[in-house]
XYZ file of N, CA, C and O in Angstrom:
728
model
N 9.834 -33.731 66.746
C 11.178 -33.289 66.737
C 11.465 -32.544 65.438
O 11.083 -33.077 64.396
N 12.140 -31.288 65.378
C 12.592 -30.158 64.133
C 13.783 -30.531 63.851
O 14.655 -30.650 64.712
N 13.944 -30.740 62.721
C 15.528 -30.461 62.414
C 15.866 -29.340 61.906
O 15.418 -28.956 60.825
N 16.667 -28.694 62.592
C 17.213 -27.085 62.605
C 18.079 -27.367 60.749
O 18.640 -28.313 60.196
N 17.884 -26.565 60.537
C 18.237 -26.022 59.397
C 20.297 -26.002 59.291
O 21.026 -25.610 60.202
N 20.542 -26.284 58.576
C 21.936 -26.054 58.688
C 22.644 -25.236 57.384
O 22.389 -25.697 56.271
N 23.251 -24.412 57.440
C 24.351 -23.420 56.246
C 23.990 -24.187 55.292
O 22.950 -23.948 54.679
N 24.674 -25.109 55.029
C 24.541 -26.116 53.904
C 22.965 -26.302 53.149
O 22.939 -26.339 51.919
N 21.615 -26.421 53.960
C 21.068 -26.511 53.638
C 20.340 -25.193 53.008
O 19.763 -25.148 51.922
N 20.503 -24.138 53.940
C 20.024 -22.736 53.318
C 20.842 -22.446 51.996
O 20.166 -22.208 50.995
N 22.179 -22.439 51.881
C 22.824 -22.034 50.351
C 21.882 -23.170 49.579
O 21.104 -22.667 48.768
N 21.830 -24.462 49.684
C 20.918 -25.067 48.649
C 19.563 -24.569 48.195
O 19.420 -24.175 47.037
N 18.524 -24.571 49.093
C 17.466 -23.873 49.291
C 17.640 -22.289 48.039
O 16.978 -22.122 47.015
N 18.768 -21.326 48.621
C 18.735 -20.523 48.097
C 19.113 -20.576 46.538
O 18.633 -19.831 45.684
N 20.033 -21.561 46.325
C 20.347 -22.264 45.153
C 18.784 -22.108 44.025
O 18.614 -21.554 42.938
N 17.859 -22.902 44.951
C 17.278 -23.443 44.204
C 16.045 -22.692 43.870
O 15.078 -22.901 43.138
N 16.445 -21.685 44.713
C 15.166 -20.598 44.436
C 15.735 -19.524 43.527
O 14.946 -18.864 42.851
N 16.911 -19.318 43.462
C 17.420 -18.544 42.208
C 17.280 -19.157 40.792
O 17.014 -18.598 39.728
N 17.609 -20.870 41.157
C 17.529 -21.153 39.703
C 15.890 -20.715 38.559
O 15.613 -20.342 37.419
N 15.208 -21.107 39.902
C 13.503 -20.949 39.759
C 13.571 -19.516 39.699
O 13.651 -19.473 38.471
N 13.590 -18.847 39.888
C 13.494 -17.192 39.292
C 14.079 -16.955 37.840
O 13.486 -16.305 36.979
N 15.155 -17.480 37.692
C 16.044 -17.347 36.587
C 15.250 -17.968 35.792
O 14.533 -17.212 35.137
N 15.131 -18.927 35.631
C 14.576 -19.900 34.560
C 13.352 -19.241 34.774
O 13.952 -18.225 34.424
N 12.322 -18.877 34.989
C 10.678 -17.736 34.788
C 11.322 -16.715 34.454
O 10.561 -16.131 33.682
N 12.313 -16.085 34.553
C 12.610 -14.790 34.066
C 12.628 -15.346 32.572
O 11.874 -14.947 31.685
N 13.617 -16.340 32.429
C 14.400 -16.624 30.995
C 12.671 -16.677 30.071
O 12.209 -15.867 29.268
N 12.139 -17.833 30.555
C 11.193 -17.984 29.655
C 9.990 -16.738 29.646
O 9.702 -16.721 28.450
N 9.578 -16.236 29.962
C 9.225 -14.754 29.762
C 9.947 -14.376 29.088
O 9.233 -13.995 28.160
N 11.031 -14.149 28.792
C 11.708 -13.149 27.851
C 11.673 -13.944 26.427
O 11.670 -13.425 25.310
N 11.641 -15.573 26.801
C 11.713 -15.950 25.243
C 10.397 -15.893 24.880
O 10.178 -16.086 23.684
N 9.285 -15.640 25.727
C 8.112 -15.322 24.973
C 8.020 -14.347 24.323
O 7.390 -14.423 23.269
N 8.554 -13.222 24.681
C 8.314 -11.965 24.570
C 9.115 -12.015 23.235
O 8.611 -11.561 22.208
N 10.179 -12.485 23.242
C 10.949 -12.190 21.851
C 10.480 -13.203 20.886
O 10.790 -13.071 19.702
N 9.681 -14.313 21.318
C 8.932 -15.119 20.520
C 7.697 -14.024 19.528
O 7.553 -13.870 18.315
N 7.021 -13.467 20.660
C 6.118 -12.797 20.058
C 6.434 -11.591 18.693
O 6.188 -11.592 17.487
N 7.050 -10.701 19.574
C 7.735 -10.111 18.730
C 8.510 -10.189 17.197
O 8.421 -9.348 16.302
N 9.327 -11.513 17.181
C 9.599 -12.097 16.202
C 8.214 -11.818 15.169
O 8.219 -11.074 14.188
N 7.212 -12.508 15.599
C 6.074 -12.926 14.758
C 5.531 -11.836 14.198
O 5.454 -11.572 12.999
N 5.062 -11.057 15.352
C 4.655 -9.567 14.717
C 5.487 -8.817 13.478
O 4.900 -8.221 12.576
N 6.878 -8.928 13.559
C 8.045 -8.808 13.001
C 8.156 -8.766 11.105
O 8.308 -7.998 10.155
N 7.919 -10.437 11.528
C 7.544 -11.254 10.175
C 6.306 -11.323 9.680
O 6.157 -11.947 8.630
N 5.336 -10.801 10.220
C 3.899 -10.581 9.678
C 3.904 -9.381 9.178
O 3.441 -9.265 8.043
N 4.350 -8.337 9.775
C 5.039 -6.815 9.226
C 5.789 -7.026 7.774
O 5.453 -6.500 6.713
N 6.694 -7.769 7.956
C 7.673 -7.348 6.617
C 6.864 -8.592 5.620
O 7.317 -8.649 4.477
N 5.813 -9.504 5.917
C 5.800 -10.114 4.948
C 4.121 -10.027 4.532
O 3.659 -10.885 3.780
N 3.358 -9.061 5.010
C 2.100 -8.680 4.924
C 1.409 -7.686 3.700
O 1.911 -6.567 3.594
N 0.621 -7.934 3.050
C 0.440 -7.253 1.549
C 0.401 -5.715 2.145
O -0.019 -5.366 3.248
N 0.939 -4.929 1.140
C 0.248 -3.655 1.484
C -0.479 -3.043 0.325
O 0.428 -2.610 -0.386
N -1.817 -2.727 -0.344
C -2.085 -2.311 -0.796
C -2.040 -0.899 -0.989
O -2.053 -0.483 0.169
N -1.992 0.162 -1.795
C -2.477 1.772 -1.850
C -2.668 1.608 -3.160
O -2.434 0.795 -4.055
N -3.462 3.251 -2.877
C -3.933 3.899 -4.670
C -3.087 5.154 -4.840
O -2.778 5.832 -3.860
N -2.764 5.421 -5.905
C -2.474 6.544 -6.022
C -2.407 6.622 -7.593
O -2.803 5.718 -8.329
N -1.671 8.217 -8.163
C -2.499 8.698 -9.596
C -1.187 8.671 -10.376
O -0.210 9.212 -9.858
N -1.075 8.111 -11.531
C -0.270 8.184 -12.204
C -0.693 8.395 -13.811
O -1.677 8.001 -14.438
N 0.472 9.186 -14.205
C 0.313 9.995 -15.774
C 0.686 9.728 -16.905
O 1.667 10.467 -16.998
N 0.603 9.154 -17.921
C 1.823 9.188 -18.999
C 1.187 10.153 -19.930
O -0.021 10.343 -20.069
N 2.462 10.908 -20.734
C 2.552 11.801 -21.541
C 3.113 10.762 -22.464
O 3.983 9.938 -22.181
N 2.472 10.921 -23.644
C 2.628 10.137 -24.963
C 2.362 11.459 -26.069
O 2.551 12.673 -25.991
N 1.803 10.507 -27.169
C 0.773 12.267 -27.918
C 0.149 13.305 -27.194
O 0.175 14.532 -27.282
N -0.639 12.184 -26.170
C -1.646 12.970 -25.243
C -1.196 12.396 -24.110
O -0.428 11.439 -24.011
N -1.932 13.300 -22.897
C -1.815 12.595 -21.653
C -2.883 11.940 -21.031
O -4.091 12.169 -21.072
N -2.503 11.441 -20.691
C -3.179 9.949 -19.613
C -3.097 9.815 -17.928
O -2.019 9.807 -17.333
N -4.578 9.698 -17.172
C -4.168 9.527 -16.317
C -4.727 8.535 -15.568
O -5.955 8.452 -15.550
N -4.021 7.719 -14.909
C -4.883 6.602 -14.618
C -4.868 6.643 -12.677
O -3.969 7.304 -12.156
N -5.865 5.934 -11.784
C -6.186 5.469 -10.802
C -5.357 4.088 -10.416
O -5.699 3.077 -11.030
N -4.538 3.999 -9.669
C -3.772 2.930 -9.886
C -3.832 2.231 -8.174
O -3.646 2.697 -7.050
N -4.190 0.910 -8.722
C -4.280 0.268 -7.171
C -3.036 -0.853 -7.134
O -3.092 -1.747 -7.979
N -2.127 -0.846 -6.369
C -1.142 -1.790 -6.458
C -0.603 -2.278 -4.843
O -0.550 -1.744 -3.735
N -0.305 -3.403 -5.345
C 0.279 -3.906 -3.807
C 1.556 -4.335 -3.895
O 2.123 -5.248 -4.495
N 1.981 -3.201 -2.933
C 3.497 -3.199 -2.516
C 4.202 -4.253 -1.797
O 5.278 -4.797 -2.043
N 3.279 -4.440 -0.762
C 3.332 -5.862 0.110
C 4.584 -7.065 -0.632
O 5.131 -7.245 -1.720
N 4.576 -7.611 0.595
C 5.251 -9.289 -0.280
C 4.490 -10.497 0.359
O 4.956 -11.452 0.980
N 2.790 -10.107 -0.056
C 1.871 -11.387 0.294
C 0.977 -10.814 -0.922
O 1.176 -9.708 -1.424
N -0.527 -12.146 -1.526
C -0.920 -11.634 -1.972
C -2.087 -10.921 -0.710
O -1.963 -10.805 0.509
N -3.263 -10.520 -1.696
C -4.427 -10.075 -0.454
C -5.232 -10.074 -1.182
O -4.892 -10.034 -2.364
N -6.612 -10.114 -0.868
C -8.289 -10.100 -1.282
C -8.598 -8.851 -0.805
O -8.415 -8.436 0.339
N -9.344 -7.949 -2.267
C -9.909 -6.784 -1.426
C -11.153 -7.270 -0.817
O -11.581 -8.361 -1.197
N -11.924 -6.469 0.264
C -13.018 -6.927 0.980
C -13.768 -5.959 0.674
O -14.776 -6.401 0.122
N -13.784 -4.529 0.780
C -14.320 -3.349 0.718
C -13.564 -2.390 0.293
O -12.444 -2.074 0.692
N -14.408 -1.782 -0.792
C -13.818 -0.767 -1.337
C -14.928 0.307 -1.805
O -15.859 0.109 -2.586
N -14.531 1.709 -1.004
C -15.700 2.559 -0.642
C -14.908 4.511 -1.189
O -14.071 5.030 -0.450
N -15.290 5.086 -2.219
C -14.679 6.349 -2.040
C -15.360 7.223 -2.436
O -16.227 7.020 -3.286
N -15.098 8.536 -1.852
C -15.866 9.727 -1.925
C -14.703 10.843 -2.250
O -13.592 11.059 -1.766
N -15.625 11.566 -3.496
C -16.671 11.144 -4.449
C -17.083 10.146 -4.676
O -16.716 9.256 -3.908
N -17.588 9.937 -5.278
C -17.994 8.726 -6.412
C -16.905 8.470 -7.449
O -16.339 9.475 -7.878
N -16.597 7.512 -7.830
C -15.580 7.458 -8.547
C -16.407 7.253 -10.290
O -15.692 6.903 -11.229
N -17.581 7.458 -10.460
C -18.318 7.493 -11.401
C -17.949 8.243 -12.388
O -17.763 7.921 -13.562
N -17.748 10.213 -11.409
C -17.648 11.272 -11.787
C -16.417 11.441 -13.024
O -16.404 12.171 -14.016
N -15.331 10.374 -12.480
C -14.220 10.805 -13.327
C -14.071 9.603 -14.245
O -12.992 9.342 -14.776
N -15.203 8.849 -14.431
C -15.356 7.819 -15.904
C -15.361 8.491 -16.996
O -15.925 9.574 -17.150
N -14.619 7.777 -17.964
C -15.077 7.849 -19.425
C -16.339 7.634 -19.989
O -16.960 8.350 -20.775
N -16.605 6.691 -19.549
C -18.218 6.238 -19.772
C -19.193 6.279 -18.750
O -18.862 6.354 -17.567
N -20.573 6.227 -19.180
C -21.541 6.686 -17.644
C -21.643 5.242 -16.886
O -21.872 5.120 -15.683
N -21.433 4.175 -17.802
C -21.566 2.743 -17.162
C -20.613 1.978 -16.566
O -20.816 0.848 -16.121
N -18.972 2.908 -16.533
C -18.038 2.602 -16.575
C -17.389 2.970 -15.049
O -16.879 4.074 -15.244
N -17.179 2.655 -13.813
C -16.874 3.179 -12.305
C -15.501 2.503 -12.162
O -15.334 1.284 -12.191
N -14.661 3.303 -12.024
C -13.206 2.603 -11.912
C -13.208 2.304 -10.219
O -13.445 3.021 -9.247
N -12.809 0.840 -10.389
C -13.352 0.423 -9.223
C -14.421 -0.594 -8.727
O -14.520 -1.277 -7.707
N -14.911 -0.488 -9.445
C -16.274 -0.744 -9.545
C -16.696 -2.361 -8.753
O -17.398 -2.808 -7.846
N -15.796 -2.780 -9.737
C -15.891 -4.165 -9.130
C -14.751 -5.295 -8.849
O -14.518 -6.451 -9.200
N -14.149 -4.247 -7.973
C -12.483 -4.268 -7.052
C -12.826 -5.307 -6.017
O -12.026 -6.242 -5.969
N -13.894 -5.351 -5.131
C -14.435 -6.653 -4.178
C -14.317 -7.783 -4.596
O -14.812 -8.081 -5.683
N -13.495 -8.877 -3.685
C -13.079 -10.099 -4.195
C -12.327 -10.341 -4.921
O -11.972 -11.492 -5.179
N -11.803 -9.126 -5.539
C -9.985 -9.248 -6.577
C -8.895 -9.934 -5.413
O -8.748 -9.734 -4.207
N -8.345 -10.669 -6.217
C -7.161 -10.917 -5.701
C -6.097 -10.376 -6.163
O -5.957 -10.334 -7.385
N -5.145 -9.862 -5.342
C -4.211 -8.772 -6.047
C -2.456 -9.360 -5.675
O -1.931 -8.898 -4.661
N -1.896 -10.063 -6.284
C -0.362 -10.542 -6.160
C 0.298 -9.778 -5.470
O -0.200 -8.655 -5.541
N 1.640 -9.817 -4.488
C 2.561 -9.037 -4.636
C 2.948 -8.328 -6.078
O 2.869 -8.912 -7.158
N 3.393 -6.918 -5.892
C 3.525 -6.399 -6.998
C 2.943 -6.268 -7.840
O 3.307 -5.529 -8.755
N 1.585 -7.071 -7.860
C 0.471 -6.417 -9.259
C 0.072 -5.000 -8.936
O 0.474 -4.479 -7.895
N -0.827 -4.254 -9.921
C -1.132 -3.042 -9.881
C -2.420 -3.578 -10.940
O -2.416 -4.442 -11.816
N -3.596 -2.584 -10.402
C -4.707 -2.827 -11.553
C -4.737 -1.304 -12.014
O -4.939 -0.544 -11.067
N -4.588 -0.706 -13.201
C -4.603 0.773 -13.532
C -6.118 1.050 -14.267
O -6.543 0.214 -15.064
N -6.762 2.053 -14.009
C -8.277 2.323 -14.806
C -7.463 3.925 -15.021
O -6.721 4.693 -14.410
N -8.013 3.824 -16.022
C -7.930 5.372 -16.454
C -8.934 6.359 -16.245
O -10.072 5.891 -16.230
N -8.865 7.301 -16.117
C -9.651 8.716 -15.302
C -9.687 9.616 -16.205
O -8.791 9.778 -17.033
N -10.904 10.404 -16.119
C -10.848 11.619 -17.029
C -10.839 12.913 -15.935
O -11.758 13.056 -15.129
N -9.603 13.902 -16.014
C -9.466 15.062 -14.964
C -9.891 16.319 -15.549
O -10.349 17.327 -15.013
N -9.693 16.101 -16.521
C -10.141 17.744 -17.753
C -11.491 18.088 -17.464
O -12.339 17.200 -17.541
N -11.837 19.312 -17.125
C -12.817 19.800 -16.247
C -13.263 20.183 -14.905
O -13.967 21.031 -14.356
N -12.194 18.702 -14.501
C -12.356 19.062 -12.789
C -11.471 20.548 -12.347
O -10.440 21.106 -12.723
N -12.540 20.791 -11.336
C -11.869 22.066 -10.467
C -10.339 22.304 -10.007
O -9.757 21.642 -9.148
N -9.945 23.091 -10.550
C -8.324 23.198 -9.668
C -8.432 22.951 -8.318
O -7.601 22.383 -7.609
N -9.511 23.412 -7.995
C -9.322 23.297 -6.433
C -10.011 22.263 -5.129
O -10.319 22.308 -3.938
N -9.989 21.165 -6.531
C -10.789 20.339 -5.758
C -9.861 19.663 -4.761
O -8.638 19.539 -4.694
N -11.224 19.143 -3.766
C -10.853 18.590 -2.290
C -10.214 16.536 -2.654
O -10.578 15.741 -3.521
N -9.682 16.465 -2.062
C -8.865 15.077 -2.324
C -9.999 14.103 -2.215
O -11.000 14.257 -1.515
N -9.636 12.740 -3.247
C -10.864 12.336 -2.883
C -10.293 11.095 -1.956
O -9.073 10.946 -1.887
N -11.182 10.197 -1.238
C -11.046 9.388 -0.097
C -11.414 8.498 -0.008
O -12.532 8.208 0.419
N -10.455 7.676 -0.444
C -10.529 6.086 -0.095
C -10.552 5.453 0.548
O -9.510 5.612 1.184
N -11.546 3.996 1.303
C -11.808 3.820 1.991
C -11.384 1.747 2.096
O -12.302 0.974 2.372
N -10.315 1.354 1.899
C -10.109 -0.302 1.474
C -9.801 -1.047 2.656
O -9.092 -0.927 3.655
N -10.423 -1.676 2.272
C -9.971 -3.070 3.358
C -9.884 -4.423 2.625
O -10.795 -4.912 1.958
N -8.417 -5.074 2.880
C -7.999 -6.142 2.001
C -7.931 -7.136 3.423
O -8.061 -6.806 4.602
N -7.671 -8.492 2.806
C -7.310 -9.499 3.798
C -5.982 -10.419 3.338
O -5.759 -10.493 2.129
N -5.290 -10.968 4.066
C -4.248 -11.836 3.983
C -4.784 -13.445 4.291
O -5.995 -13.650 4.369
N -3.919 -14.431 4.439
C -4.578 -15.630 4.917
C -4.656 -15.371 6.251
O -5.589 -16.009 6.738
N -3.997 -14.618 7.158
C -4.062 -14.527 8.385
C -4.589 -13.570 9.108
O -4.760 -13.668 10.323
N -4.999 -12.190 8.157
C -5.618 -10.749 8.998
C -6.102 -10.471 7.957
O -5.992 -11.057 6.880
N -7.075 -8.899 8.408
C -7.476 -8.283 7.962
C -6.853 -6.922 8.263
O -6.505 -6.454 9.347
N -6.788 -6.290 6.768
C -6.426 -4.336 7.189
C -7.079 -3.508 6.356
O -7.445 -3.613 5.185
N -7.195 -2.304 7.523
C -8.096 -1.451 6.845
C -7.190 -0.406 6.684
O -6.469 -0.044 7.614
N -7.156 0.327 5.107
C -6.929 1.713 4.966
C -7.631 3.322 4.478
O -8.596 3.542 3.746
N -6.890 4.108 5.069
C -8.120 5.271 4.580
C -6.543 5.745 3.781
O -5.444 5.695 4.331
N -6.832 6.222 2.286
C -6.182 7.026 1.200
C -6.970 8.191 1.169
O -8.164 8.318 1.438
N -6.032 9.136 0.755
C -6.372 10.442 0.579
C -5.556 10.603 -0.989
O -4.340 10.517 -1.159
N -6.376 10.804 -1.824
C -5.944 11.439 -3.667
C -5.854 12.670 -3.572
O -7.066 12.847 -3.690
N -5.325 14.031 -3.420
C -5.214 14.898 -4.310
C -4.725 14.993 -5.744
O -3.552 14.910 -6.107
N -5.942 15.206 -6.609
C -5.701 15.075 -7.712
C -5.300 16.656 -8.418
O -4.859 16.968 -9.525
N -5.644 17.366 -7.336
C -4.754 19.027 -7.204
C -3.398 19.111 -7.607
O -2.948 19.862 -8.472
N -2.836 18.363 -6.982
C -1.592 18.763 -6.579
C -0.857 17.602 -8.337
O 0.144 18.145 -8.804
N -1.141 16.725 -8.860
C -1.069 16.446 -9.745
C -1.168 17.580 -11.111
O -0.331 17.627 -12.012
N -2.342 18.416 -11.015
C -2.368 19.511 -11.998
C -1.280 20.182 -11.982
O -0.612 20.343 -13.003
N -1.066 20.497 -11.230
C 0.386 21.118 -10.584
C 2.393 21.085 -11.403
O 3.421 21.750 -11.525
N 1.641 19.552 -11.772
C 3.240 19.430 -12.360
C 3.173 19.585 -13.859
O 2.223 19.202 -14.543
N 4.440 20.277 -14.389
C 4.609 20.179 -15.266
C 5.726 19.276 -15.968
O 6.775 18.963 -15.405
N 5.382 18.901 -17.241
C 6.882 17.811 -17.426
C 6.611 18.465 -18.790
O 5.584 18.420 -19.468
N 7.794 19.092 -19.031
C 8.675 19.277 -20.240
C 9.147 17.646 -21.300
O 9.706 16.593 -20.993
N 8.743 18.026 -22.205
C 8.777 17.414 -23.362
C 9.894 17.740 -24.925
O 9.911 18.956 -25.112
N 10.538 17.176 -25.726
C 11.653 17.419 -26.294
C 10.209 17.305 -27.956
O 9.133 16.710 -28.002
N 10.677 17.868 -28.650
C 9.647 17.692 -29.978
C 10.065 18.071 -31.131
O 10.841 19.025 -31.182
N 9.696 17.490 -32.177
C 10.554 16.974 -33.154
C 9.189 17.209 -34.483
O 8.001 17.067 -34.192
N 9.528 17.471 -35.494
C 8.849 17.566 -36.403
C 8.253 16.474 -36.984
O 7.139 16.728 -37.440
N 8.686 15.165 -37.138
C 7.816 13.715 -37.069
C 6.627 13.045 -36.284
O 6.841 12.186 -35.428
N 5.977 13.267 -36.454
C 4.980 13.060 -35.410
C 5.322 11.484 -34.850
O 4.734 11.182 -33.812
N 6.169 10.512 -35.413
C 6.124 9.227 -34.863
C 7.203 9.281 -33.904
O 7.181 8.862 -32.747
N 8.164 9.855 -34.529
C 9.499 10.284 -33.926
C 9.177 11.110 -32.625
O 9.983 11.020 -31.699
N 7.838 12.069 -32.448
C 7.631 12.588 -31.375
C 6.825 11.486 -30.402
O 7.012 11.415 -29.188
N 6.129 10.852 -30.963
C 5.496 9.845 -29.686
C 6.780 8.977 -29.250
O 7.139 8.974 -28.073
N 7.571 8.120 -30.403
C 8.501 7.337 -29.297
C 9.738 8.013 -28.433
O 10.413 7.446 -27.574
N 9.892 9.866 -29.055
C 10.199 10.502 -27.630
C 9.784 10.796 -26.844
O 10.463 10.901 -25.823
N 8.409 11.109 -26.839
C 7.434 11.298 -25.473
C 8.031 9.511 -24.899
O 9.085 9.556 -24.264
N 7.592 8.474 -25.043
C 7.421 7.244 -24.672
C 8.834 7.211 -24.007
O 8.698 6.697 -22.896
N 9.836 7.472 -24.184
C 11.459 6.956 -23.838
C 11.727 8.281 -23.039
O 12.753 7.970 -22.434
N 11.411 9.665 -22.639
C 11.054 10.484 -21.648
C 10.780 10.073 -20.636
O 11.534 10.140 -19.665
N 9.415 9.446 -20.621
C 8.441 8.905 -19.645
C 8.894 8.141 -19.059
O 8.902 8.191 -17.829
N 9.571 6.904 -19.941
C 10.235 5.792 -18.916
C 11.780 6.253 -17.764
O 12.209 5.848 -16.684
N 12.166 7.241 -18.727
C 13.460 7.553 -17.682
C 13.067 8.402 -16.692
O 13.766 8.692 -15.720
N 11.544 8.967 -16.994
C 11.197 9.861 -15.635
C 10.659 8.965 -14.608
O 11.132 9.125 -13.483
N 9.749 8.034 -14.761
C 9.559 7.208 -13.819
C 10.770 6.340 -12.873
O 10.806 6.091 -11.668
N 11.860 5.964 -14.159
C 13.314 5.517 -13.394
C 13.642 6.645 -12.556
O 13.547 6.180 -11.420
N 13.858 7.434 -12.492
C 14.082 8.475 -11.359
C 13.955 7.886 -9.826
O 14.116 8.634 -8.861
């Protein structure tokens, strides 16, 4: 014997198959914004390392190779690979800025600076290319940098000068800092 179905029982039925859709919809979506979240916060709180070239004008000028992490984690470099050789633009022949960057640990906000010698190099040289890969406690990232150290020759910075030679370095020095505030 069937028992026929009655109104009452189909609105329930249907009841209960909406709730069951709804509720798999809901939780899918809180995955999704679960995930997201995470990616989110691994983004804004993940080291970022780069290099790039920075100058000071004092008596003389200076230019250094500067590796710093912007990030707000620390990170371990893993590999660190660039072409040229970073030999070429040592002070000394035993001296490779860089050299032995593998296994540094680098803070939020630290910077390690080596100084470079550019006097000689070609105006028209090709950028050179960095090749790093750092790690976090939770990932690994790889970056490729590109240096033009061209386009650095390029600038000029005007200087104020004064017949004291001491009086001219701590105006070069107090120049420098308000140009970098910029």
């Amino acid at each position: 014997m069937q028992c026929p179905l009655t109104v009452s029982d189909i609105i329930e039925i249907a009841g209960i198959i909406a709730s069951l859709v709804t509720s798999i919809v809901a939780i899918a979506i809180s995955l999704k914004t679960l995930k997201q979240n995470s990616e989110m916060i691994e983004e804004s709180t993940r080291p970022y390392i780069s290099l790039y070239i920075g100058t000071t004008y004092f008596s003389d000028t200076t230019t250094y190779l500067i590796m710093k992490n912007f990030g707000q984690s620390s990170a371990i470099v893993t590999n660190f690979s660039a072409s040229p050789d970073l030999s070429r633009f040592s002070y000394d022949d035993d001296y490779v800025p860089f050299g032995h960057i593998v296994g540094s640990h680098i803070c939020p906000g630290a910077s390690i600076q080596f100084p470079i010698k550019v006097t000689g190099l070609p105006r028209d040289m090709e950028p050179i290319i960095i090749n790093l890969e750092y790690r976090s406690p939770s990932k690994t990232y790889t970056e490729v940098i590109s240096l033009n150290l061209a386009s650095d020759f390029d600038a000029i910075h005007l200087r104020a000068n004064t017949k004291d030679q001491h009086l001219k370095e701590i105006s070069f020095a107090l120049q420098d800092i308000a140009e970098k505030m910029l």
